């Protein structure tokens, strides 16, 4: 089984980190292929960058030359999952939805801890669109940018752990979801501080994708995610100027 794990930003070190986390969660015999978009922002922290990333991820996956069995979109709260589902005949799993779905098996309510406050509405909207918001106690921001997770790991961990603890104590969350693909690997530290289950979206997505492939299931094509209709697309891809 081959699973493509698409980072939504263009920072190779984050792609590598996501790839390692995905490989650690994968079953024997599952090949994880991390992908970095060919264009886009170095980190995705707003609507413009998210829509740009959606196009970049779709084009990067479309260009992959070998067969594959599933795709994971490894961006929290990002756009584009629906487009991938239209384009592909294999399962597509978004880490936002994978984490929240898994969390609901583990407790009555869950909270998401993410990076900047400006990304909170994007995550809330994604959870609402996916029908996963009813049991979300809160979406909390650590106040650190995505790239800060690499620049000052100690400060990043402290900020994330602090918000996770407040979600449990103040918001009554029973499960924590790590709300950024770049947070992969922080699970144990948050568990130590909060004492509740902590779900990493990349790991959850790998497990779900493997299960769908083994069950022989993929996206319904009868209506919402039917393949795009053949038509002329003007000036795409855009020419360099």
PDB file of N, CA, C and O in Angstrom, residues 171-223:
ATOM      1  N   UNK A 171     -12.125  24.540  29.707  1.00  0.00           N
ATOM      2  CA  UNK A 171     -13.145  24.251  28.701  1.00  0.00           C
ATOM      3  C   UNK A 171     -13.766  22.869  28.871  1.00  0.00           C
ATOM      4  O   UNK A 171     -14.656  22.502  28.116  1.00  0.00           O
ATOM      5  N   UNK A 172     -13.251  22.119  29.813  1.00  0.00           N
ATOM      6  CA  UNK A 172     -13.747  20.776  30.133  1.00  0.00           C
ATOM      7  C   UNK A 172     -13.534  19.784  28.998  1.00  0.00           C
ATOM      8  O   UNK A 172     -14.287  18.820  28.825  1.00  0.00           O
ATOM      9  N   UNK A 173     -12.501  20.015  28.193  1.00  0.00           N
ATOM     10  CA  UNK A 173     -12.179  19.066  27.126  1.00  0.00           C
ATOM     11  C   UNK A 173     -11.673  17.764  27.724  1.00  0.00           C
ATOM     12  O   UNK A 173     -10.949  17.763  28.728  1.00  0.00           O
ATOM     13  N   UNK A 174     -12.040  16.667  27.113  1.00  0.00           N
ATOM     14  CA  UNK A 174     -11.607  15.346  27.576  1.00  0.00           C
ATOM     15  C   UNK A 174     -10.560  14.718  26.666  1.00  0.00           C
ATOM     16  O   UNK A 174      -9.941  13.716  27.015  1.00  0.00           O
ATOM     17  N   UNK A 175     -10.370  15.327  25.499  1.00  0.00           N
ATOM     18  CA  UNK A 175      -9.370  14.877  24.525  1.00  0.00           C
ATOM     19  C   UNK A 175      -8.775  16.131  23.877  1.00  0.00           C
ATOM     20  O   UNK A 175      -9.479  17.121  23.670  1.00  0.00           O
ATOM     21  N   UNK A 176      -7.485  16.081  23.567  1.00  0.00           N
ATOM     22  CA  UNK A 176      -6.815  17.185  22.881  1.00  0.00           C
ATOM     23  C   UNK A 176      -6.390  16.744  21.487  1.00  0.00           C
ATOM     24  O   UNK A 176      -5.825  15.660  21.316  1.00  0.00           O
ATOM     25  N   UNK A 177      -6.665  17.591  20.501  1.00  0.00           N
ATOM     26  CA  UNK A 177      -6.165  17.385  19.143  1.00  0.00           C
ATOM     27  C   UNK A 177      -5.077  18.408  18.862  1.00  0.00           C
ATOM     28  O   UNK A 177      -5.267  19.605  19.114  1.00  0.00           O
ATOM     29  N   UNK A 178      -3.950  17.949  18.353  1.00  0.00           N
ATOM     30  CA  UNK A 178      -2.861  18.852  17.979  1.00  0.00           C
ATOM     31  C   UNK A 178      -3.190  19.470  16.632  1.00  0.00           C
ATOM     32  O   UNK A 178      -3.222  18.772  15.613  1.00  0.00           O
ATOM     33  N   UNK A 179      -3.450  20.770  16.609  1.00  0.00           N
ATOM     34  CA  UNK A 179      -4.012  21.428  15.453  1.00  0.00           C
ATOM     35  C   UNK A 179      -3.036  22.019  14.472  1.00  0.00           C
ATOM     36  O   UNK A 179      -3.226  23.153  14.012  1.00  0.00           O
ATOM     37  N   UNK A 180      -2.011  21.275  14.120  1.00  0.00           N
ATOM     38  CA  UNK A 180      -1.048  21.714  13.110  1.00  0.00           C
ATOM     39  C   UNK A 180      -0.215  20.513  12.715  1.00  0.00           C
ATOM     40  O   UNK A 180       0.248  19.769  13.592  1.00  0.00           O
ATOM     41  N   UNK A 181      -0.017  20.315  11.407  1.00  0.00           N
ATOM     42  CA  UNK A 181       0.797  19.189  10.969  1.00  0.00           C
ATOM     43  C   UNK A 181       2.200  19.250  11.540  1.00  0.00           C
ATOM     44  O   UNK A 181       2.825  18.223  11.812  1.00  0.00           O
ATOM     45  N   UNK A 182       2.708  20.467  11.757  1.00  0.00           N
ATOM     46  CA  UNK A 182       4.049  20.635  12.297  1.00  0.00           C
ATOM     47  C   UNK A 182       4.180  20.291  13.763  1.00  0.00           C
ATOM     48  O   UNK A 182       5.291  20.278  14.299  1.00  0.00           O
ATOM     49  N   UNK A 183       3.049  20.019  14.438  1.00  0.00           N
ATOM     50  CA  UNK A 183       3.093  19.632  15.852  1.00  0.00           C
ATOM     51  C   UNK A 183       3.307  18.130  16.042  1.00  0.00           C
ATOM     52  O   UNK A 183       3.318  17.651  17.182  1.00  0.00           O
ATOM     53  N   UNK A 184       3.443  17.406  14.951  1.00  0.00           N
ATOM     54  CA  UNK A 184       3.670  15.972  15.059  1.00  0.00           C
ATOM     55  C   UNK A 184       4.861  15.695  15.973  1.00  0.00           C
ATOM     56  O   UNK A 184       5.906  16.328  15.871  1.00  0.00           O
ATOM     57  N   UNK A 185       4.699  14.776  16.877  1.00  0.00           N
ATOM     58  CA  UNK A 185       5.776  14.418  17.787  1.00  0.00           C
ATOM     59  C   UNK A 185       5.643  15.008  19.176  1.00  0.00           C
ATOM     60  O   UNK A 185       6.450  14.704  20.059  1.00  0.00           O
ATOM     61  N   UNK A 186       4.614  15.855  19.394  1.00  0.00           N
ATOM     62  CA  UNK A 186       4.443  16.484  20.712  1.00  0.00           C
ATOM     63  C   UNK A 186       3.445  15.733  21.600  1.00  0.00           C
ATOM     64  O   UNK A 186       3.182  16.163  22.720  1.00  0.00           O
ATOM     65  N   UNK A 187       2.915  14.647  21.109  1.00  0.00           N
ATOM     66  CA  UNK A 187       1.831  13.948  21.807  1.00  0.00           C
ATOM     67  C   UNK A 187       2.193  13.592  23.240  1.00  0.00           C
ATOM     68  O   UNK A 187       1.441  13.893  24.180  1.00  0.00           O
ATOM     69  N   UNK A 188       3.335  12.958  23.435  1.00  0.00           N
ATOM     70  CA  UNK A 188       3.699  12.469  24.766  1.00  0.00           C
ATOM     71  C   UNK A 188       3.828  13.606  25.772  1.00  0.00           C
ATOM     72  O   UNK A 188       3.422  13.470  26.929  1.00  0.00           O
ATOM     73  N   UNK A 189       4.354  14.735  25.350  1.00  0.00           N
ATOM     74  CA  UNK A 189       4.557  15.851  26.273  1.00  0.00           C
ATOM     75  C   UNK A 189       3.227  16.450  26.716  1.00  0.00           C
ATOM     76  O   UNK A 189       3.077  16.857  27.870  1.00  0.00           O
ATOM     77  N   UNK A 190       2.260  16.499  25.808  1.00  0.00           N
ATOM     78  CA  UNK A 190       0.947  17.026  26.178  1.00  0.00           C
ATOM     79  C   UNK A 190       0.216  16.039  27.088  1.00  0.00           C
ATOM     80  O   UNK A 190      -0.456  16.440  28.040  1.00  0.00           O
ATOM     81  N   UNK A 191       0.358  14.755  26.823  1.00  0.00           N
ATOM     82  CA  UNK A 191      -0.253  13.740  27.682  1.00  0.00           C
ATOM     83  C   UNK A 191       0.286  13.844  29.104  1.00  0.00           C
ATOM     84  O   UNK A 191      -0.468  13.784  30.089  1.00  0.00           O
ATOM     85  N   UNK A 192       1.590  14.022  29.230  1.00  0.00           N
ATOM     86  CA  UNK A 192       2.211  14.124  30.553  1.00  0.00           C
ATOM     87  C   UNK A 192       1.625  15.280  31.353  1.00  0.00           C
ATOM     88  O   UNK A 192       1.422  15.174  32.563  1.00  0.00           O
ATOM     89  N   UNK A 193       1.351  16.402  30.683  1.00  0.00           N
ATOM     90  CA  UNK A 193       0.862  17.597  31.376  1.00  0.00           C
ATOM     91  C   UNK A 193      -0.641  17.530  31.675  1.00  0.00           C
ATOM     92  O   UNK A 193      -1.093  17.963  32.737  1.00  0.00           O
ATOM     93  N   UNK A 194      -1.415  16.965  30.751  1.00  0.00           N
ATOM     94  CA  UNK A 194      -2.875  17.043  30.875  1.00  0.00           C
ATOM     95  C   UNK A 194      -3.517  15.768  31.408  1.00  0.00           C
ATOM     96  O   UNK A 194      -4.598  15.820  32.001  1.00  0.00           O
ATOM     97  N   UNK A 195      -2.897  14.622  31.146  1.00  0.00           N
ATOM     98  CA  UNK A 195      -3.474  13.356  31.584  1.00  0.00           C
ATOM     99  C   UNK A 195      -4.647  12.885  30.750  1.00  0.00           C
ATOM    100  O   UNK A 195      -5.379  11.974  31.149  1.00  0.00           O
ATOM    101  N   UNK A 196      -4.850  13.507  29.577  1.00  0.00           N
ATOM    102  CA  UNK A 196      -5.950  13.091  28.702  1.00  0.00           C
ATOM    103  C   UNK A 196      -5.379  12.546  27.391  1.00  0.00           C
ATOM    104  O   UNK A 196      -4.217  12.805  27.059  1.00  0.00           O
ATOM    105  N   UNK A 197      -6.188  11.792  26.627  1.00  0.00           N
ATOM    106  CA  UNK A 197      -5.711  11.327  25.318  1.00  0.00           C
ATOM    107  C   UNK A 197      -5.396  12.507  24.403  1.00  0.00           C
ATOM    108  O   UNK A 197      -6.114  13.512  24.418  1.00  0.00           O
ATOM    109  N   UNK A 198      -4.344  12.378  23.629  1.00  0.00           N
ATOM    110  CA  UNK A 198      -3.933  13.421  22.691  1.00  0.00           C
ATOM    111  C   UNK A 198      -3.845  12.801  21.299  1.00  0.00           C
ATOM    112  O   UNK A 198      -3.172  11.790  21.108  1.00  0.00           O
ATOM    113  N   UNK A 199      -4.517  13.428  20.342  1.00  0.00           N
ATOM    114  CA  UNK A 199      -4.591  12.883  18.988  1.00  0.00           C
ATOM    115  C   UNK A 199      -3.765  13.740  18.035  1.00  0.00           C
ATOM    116  O   UNK A 199      -3.989  14.951  17.920  1.00  0.00           O
ATOM    117  N   UNK A 200      -2.808  13.113  17.390  1.00  0.00           N
ATOM    118  CA  UNK A 200      -2.052  13.756  16.323  1.00  0.00           C
ATOM    119  C   UNK A 200      -2.755  13.459  15.011  1.00  0.00           C
ATOM    120  O   UNK A 200      -2.997  12.298  14.661  1.00  0.00           O
ATOM    121  N   UNK A 201      -3.108  14.500  14.267  1.00  0.00           N
ATOM    122  CA  UNK A 201      -3.887  14.322  13.062  1.00  0.00           C
ATOM    123  C   UNK A 201      -3.206  13.510  11.984  1.00  0.00           C
ATOM    124  O   UNK A 201      -3.860  12.765  11.248  1.00  0.00           O
ATOM    125  N   UNK A 202      -1.881  13.622  11.868  1.00  0.00           N
ATOM    126  CA  UNK A 202      -1.162  12.865  10.846  1.00  0.00           C
ATOM    127  C   UNK A 202      -1.253  11.376  11.137  1.00  0.00           C
ATOM    128  O   UNK A 202      -1.579  10.563  10.256  1.00  0.00           O
ATOM    129  N   UNK A 203      -0.989  10.998  12.381  1.00  0.00           N
ATOM    130  CA  UNK A 203      -1.056   9.580  12.752  1.00  0.00           C
ATOM    131  C   UNK A 203      -2.465   9.033  12.573  1.00  0.00           C
ATOM    132  O   UNK A 203      -2.662   7.925  12.065  1.00  0.00           O
ATOM    133  N   UNK A 204      -3.455   9.815  13.013  1.00  0.00           N
ATOM    134  CA  UNK A 204      -4.847   9.379  12.872  1.00  0.00           C
ATOM    135  C   UNK A 204      -5.221   9.209  11.404  1.00  0.00           C
ATOM    136  O   UNK A 204      -5.897   8.237  11.022  1.00  0.00           O
ATOM    137  N   UNK A 205      -4.775  10.131  10.568  1.00  0.00           N
ATOM    138  CA  UNK A 205      -5.113  10.067   9.146  1.00  0.00           C
ATOM    139  C   UNK A 205      -4.506   8.843   8.478  1.00  0.00           C
ATOM    140  O   UNK A 205      -5.140   8.213   7.620  1.00  0.00           O
ATOM    141  N   UNK A 206      -3.280   8.504   8.849  1.00  0.00           N
ATOM    142  CA  UNK A 206      -2.643   7.316   8.284  1.00  0.00           C
ATOM    143  C   UNK A 206      -3.457   6.072   8.622  1.00  0.00           C
ATOM    144  O   UNK A 206      -3.740   5.226   7.752  1.00  0.00           O
ATOM    145  N   UNK A 207      -3.845   5.945   9.872  1.00  0.00           N
ATOM    146  CA  UNK A 207      -4.600   4.767  10.301  1.00  0.00           C
ATOM    147  C   UNK A 207      -5.948   4.684   9.591  1.00  0.00           C
ATOM    148  O   UNK A 207      -6.367   3.600   9.158  1.00  0.00           O
ATOM    149  N   UNK A 208      -6.627   5.819   9.461  1.00  0.00           N
ATOM    150  CA  UNK A 208      -7.917   5.836   8.770  1.00  0.00           C
ATOM    151  C   UNK A 208      -7.749   5.509   7.289  1.00  0.00           C
ATOM    152  O   UNK A 208      -8.524   4.725   6.713  1.00  0.00           O
ATOM    153  N   UNK A 209      -6.741   6.097   6.661  1.00  0.00           N
ATOM    154  CA  UNK A 209      -6.504   5.837   5.240  1.00  0.00           C
ATOM    155  C   UNK A 209      -6.217   4.358   5.000  1.00  0.00           C
ATOM    156  O   UNK A 209      -6.755   3.751   4.062  1.00  0.00           O
ATOM    157  N   UNK A 210      -5.378   3.768   5.837  1.00  0.00           N
ATOM    158  CA  UNK A 210      -5.093   2.341   5.700  1.00  0.00           C
ATOM    159  C   UNK A 210      -6.365   1.511   5.833  1.00  0.00           C
ATOM    160  O   UNK A 210      -6.588   0.556   5.074  1.00  0.00           O
ATOM    161  N   UNK A 211      -7.204   1.855   6.784  1.00  0.00           N
ATOM    162  CA  UNK A 211      -8.447   1.107   7.006  1.00  0.00           C
ATOM    163  C   UNK A 211      -9.368   1.202   5.796  1.00  0.00           C
ATOM    164  O   UNK A 211      -9.969   0.197   5.377  1.00  0.00           O
ATOM    165  N   UNK A 212      -9.491   2.395   5.230  1.00  0.00           N
ATOM    166  CA  UNK A 212     -10.354   2.553   4.060  1.00  0.00           C
ATOM    167  C   UNK A 212      -9.848   1.737   2.884  1.00  0.00           C
ATOM    168  O   UNK A 212     -10.641   1.106   2.160  1.00  0.00           O
ATOM    169  N   UNK A 213      -8.536   1.738   2.686  1.00  0.00           N
ATOM    170  CA  UNK A 213      -7.964   0.958   1.583  1.00  0.00           C
ATOM    171  C   UNK A 213      -8.216  -0.528   1.800  1.00  0.00           C
ATOM    172  O   UNK A 213      -8.640  -1.251   0.879  1.00  0.00           O
ATOM    173  N   UNK A 214      -7.993  -1.008   3.022  1.00  0.00           N
ATOM    174  CA  UNK A 214      -8.188  -2.429   3.304  1.00  0.00           C
ATOM    175  C   UNK A 214      -9.651  -2.851   3.167  1.00  0.00           C
ATOM    176  O   UNK A 214      -9.952  -3.995   2.810  1.00  0.00           O
ATOM    177  N   UNK A 215     -10.563  -1.923   3.466  1.00  0.00           N
ATOM    178  CA  UNK A 215     -11.990  -2.214   3.327  1.00  0.00           C
ATOM    179  C   UNK A 215     -12.479  -2.077   1.891  1.00  0.00           C
ATOM    180  O   UNK A 215     -13.634  -2.378   1.581  1.00  0.00           O
ATOM    181  N   UNK A 216     -11.599  -1.609   1.017  1.00  0.00           N
ATOM    182  CA  UNK A 216     -11.977  -1.435  -0.376  1.00  0.00           C
ATOM    183  C   UNK A 216     -12.931  -0.274  -0.599  1.00  0.00           C
ATOM    184  O   UNK A 216     -13.731  -0.284  -1.533  1.00  0.00           O
ATOM    185  N   UNK A 217     -12.841   0.750   0.256  1.00  0.00           N
ATOM    186  CA  UNK A 217     -13.760   1.887   0.195  1.00  0.00           C
ATOM    187  C   UNK A 217     -13.064   3.143  -0.318  1.00  0.00           C
ATOM    188  O   UNK A 217     -11.881   3.349  -0.069  1.00  0.00           O
ATOM    189  N   UNK A 218     -13.825   3.976  -1.004  1.00  0.00           N
ATOM    190  CA  UNK A 218     -13.312   5.273  -1.426  1.00  0.00           C
ATOM    191  C   UNK A 218     -14.474   6.243  -1.541  1.00  0.00           C
ATOM    192  O   UNK A 218     -15.614   5.916  -1.236  1.00  0.00           O
ATOM    193  N   UNK A 219     -14.190   7.447  -2.024  1.00  0.00           N
ATOM    194  CA  UNK A 219     -15.164   8.522  -2.077  1.00  0.00           C
ATOM    195  C   UNK A 219     -16.313   8.211  -3.034  1.00  0.00           C
ATOM    196  O   UNK A 219     -16.084   7.761  -4.153  1.00  0.00           O
ATOM    197  N   UNK A 220     -17.536   8.490  -2.586  1.00  0.00           N
ATOM    198  CA  UNK A 220     -18.700   8.365  -3.459  1.00  0.00           C
ATOM    199  C   UNK A 220     -18.587   9.356  -4.613  1.00  0.00           C
ATOM    200  O   UNK A 220     -18.221  10.517  -4.431  1.00  0.00           O
ATOM    201  N   UNK A 221     -18.936   8.892  -5.809  1.00  0.00           N
ATOM    202  CA  UNK A 221     -18.834   9.741  -7.003  1.00  0.00           C
ATOM    203  C   UNK A 221     -20.193  10.068  -7.623  1.00  0.00           C
ATOM    204  O   UNK A 221     -20.247  10.583  -8.741  1.00  0.00           O
ATOM    205  N   UNK A 222     -21.265   9.820  -6.904  1.00  0.00           N
ATOM    206  CA  UNK A 222     -22.574   9.984  -7.529  1.00  0.00           C
ATOM    207  C   UNK A 222     -23.051  11.431  -7.576  1.00  0.00           C
ATOM    208  O   UNK A 222     -23.917  11.777  -8.355  1.00  0.00           O
ATOM    209  N   UNK A 223     -22.512  12.319  -6.725  1.00  0.00           N
ATOM    210  CA  UNK A 223     -23.034  13.682  -6.700  1.00  0.00           C
ATOM    211  C   UNK A 223     -21.946  14.681  -6.303  1.00  0.00           C
ATOM    212  O   UNK A 223     -21.288  15.286  -7.135  1.00  0.00           O
TER     213      UNK A 223
END
